[in-house]
PDB file of C-alpha atoms in Angstrom:
ATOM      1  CA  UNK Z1191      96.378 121.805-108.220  1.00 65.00           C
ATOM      2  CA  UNK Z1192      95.181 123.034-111.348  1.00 76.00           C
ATOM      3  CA  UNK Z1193      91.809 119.521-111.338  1.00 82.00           C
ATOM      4  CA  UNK Z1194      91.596 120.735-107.600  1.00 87.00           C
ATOM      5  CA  UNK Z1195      90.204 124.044-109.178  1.00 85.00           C
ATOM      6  CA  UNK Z1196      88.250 122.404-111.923  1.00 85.00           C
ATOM      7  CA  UNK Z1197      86.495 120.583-109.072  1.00 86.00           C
ATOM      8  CA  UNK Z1198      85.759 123.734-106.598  1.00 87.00           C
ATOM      9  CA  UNK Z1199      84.483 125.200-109.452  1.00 85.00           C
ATOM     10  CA  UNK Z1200      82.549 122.505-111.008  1.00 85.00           C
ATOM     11  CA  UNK Z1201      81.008 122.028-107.501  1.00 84.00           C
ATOM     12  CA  UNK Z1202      80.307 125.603-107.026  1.00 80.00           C
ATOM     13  CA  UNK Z1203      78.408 125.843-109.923  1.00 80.00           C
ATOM     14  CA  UNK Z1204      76.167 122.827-109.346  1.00 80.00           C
ATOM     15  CA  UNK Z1205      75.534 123.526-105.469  1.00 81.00           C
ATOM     16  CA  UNK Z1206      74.782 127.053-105.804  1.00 80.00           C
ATOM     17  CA  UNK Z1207      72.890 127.395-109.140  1.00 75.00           C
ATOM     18  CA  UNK Z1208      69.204 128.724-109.598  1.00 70.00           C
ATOM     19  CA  UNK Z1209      66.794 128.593-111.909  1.00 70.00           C
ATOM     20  CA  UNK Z1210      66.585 130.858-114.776  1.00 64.00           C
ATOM     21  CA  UNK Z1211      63.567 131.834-116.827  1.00 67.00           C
ATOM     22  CA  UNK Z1212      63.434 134.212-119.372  1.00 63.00           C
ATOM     23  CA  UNK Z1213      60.465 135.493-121.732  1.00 63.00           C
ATOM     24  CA  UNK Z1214      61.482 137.571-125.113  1.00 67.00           C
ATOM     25  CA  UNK Z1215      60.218 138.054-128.538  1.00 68.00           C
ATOM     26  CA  UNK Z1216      61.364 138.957-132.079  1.00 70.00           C
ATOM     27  CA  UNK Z1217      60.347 142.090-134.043  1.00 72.00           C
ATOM     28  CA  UNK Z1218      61.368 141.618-137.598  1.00 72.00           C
ATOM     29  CA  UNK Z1219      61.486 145.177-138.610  1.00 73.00           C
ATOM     30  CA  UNK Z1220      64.353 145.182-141.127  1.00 77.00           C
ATOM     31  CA  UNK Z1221      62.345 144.075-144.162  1.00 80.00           C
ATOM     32  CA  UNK Z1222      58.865 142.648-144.758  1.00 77.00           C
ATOM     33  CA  UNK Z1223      60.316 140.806-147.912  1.00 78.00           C
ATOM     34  CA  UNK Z1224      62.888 138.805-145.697  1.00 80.00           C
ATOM     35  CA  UNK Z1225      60.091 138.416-142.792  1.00 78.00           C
ATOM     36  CA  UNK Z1226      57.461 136.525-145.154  1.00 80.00           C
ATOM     37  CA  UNK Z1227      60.291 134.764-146.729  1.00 81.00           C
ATOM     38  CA  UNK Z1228      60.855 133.269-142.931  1.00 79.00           C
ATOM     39  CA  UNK Z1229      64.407 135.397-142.587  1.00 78.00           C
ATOM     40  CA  UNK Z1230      66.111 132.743-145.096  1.00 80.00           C
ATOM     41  CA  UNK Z1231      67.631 135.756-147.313  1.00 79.00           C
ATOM     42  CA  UNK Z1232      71.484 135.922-146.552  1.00 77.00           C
ATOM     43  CA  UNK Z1233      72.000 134.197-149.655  1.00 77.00           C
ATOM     44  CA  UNK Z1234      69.532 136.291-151.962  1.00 75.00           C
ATOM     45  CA  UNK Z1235      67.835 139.290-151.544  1.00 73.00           C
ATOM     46  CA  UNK Z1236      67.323 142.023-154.057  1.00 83.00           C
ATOM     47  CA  UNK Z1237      66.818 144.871-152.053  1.00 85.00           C
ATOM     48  CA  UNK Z1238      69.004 147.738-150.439  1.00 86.00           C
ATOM     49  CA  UNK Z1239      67.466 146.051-147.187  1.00 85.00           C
ATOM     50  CA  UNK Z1240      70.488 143.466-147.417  1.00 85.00           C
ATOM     51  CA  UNK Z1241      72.763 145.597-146.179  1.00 85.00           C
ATOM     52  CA  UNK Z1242      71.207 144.435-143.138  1.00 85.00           C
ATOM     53  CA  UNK Z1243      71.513 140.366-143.617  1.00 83.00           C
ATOM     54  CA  UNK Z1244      74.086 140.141-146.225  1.00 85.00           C
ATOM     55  CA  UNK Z1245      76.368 143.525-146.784  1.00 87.00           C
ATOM     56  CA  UNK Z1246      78.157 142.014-150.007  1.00 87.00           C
ATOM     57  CA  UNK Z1247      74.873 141.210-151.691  1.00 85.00           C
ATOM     58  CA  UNK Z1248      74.424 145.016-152.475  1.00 87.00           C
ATOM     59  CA  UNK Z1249      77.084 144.217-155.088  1.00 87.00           C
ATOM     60  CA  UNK Z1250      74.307 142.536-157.085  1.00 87.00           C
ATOM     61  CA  UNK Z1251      71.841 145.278-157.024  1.00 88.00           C
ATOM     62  CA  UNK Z1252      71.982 147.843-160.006  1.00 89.00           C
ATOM     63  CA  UNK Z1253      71.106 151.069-159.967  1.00 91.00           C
ATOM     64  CA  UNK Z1254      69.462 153.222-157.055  1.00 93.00           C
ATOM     65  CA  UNK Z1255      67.487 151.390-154.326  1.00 90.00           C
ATOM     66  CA  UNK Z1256      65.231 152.454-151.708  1.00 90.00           C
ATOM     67  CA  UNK Z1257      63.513 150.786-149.218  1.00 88.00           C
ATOM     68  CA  UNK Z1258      61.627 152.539-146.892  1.00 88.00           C
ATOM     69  CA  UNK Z1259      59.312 150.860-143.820  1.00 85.00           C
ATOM     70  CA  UNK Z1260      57.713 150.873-140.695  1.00 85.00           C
ATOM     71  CA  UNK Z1261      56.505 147.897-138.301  1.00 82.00           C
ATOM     72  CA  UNK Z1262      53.901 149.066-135.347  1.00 83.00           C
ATOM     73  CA  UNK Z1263      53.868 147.317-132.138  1.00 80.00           C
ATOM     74  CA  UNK Z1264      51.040 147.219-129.695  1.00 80.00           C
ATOM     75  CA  UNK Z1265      52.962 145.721-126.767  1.00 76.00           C
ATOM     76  CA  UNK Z1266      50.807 143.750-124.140  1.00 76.00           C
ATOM     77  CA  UNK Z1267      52.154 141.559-121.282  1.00 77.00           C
ATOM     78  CA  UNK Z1268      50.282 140.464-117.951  1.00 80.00           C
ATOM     79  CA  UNK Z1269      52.031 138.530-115.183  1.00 80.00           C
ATOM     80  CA  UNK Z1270      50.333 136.874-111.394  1.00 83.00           C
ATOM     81  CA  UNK Z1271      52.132 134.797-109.439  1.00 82.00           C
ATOM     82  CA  UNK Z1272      50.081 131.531-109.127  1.00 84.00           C
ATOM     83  CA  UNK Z1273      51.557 131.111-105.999  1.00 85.00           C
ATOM     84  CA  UNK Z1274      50.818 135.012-104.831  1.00 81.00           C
ATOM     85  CA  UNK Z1275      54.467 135.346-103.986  1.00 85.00           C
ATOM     86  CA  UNK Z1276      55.305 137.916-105.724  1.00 83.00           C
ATOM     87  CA  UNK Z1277      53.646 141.471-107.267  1.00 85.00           C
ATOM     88  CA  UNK Z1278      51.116 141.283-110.491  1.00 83.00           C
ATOM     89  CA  UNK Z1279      52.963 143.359-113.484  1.00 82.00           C
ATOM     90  CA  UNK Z1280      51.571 144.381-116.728  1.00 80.00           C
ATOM     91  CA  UNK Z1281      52.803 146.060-119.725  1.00 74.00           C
ATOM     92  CA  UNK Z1282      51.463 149.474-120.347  1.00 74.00           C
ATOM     93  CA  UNK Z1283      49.465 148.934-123.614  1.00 76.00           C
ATOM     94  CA  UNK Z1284      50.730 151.974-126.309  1.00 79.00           C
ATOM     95  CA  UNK Z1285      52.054 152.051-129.962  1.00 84.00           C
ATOM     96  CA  UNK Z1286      55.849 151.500-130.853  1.00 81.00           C
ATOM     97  CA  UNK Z1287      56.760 152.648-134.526  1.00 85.00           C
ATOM     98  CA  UNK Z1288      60.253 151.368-135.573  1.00 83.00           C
ATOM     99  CA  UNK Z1289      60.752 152.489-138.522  1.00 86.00           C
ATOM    100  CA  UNK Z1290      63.750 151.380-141.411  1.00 86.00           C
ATOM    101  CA  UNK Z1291      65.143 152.775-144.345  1.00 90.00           C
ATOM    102  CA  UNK Z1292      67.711 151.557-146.709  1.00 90.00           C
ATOM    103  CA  UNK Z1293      69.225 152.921-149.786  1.00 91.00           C
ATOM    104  CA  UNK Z1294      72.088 151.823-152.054  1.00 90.00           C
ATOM    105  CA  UNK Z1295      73.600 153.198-155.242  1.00 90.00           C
TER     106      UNK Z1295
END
């Protein structure tokens, strides 16, 4: 009973699946530090901003800490259908701030 199921399921799955496409992106705005050092900081960063990768690294860090930052996003995005099948889209083209800040004593 129980490979019975395994093979409805199994078969369900491969008949009746679609194609999936997906488009994303990454906005790195914890820390410009960590960004230009290509987000390989878990191990070592000596900022309050690794509170964000690593939380027991602000053991290491003496005294007070402040890190304060912004990262502005101009957002632009235009879609057509090649085959006309379905609606042109496009982004609406304004400024995003997202701003951090990170302290640690």
């Amino acid at each position: 009973m129980r490979n019975t199921l395994k093979y409805i399921v199994v078969s369900f799955v491969v008949l009746f699946a679609t194609p999936l496409w997906a488009a994303g992106f990454f906005v790195g705005e914890q820390d410009a530090t960590a960004n230009a050092m290509g987000l390989a900081v878990t191990a070592r960063l000596n900022n309050a901003s690794t509170i964000f990768y690593n939380p027991a690294g602000l053991a290491f860090l003496k005294g007070f800490q402040l890190d304060v930052g912004t990262i502005m996003v101009f957002p632009f995005f235009k879609y057509s259908d090649p085959n006309g099948n379905f609606a042109n889209e496009e982004a609406k083209f304004h400024l995003n701030v997202a701003p951090h800040l990170y302290t640690s004593y």
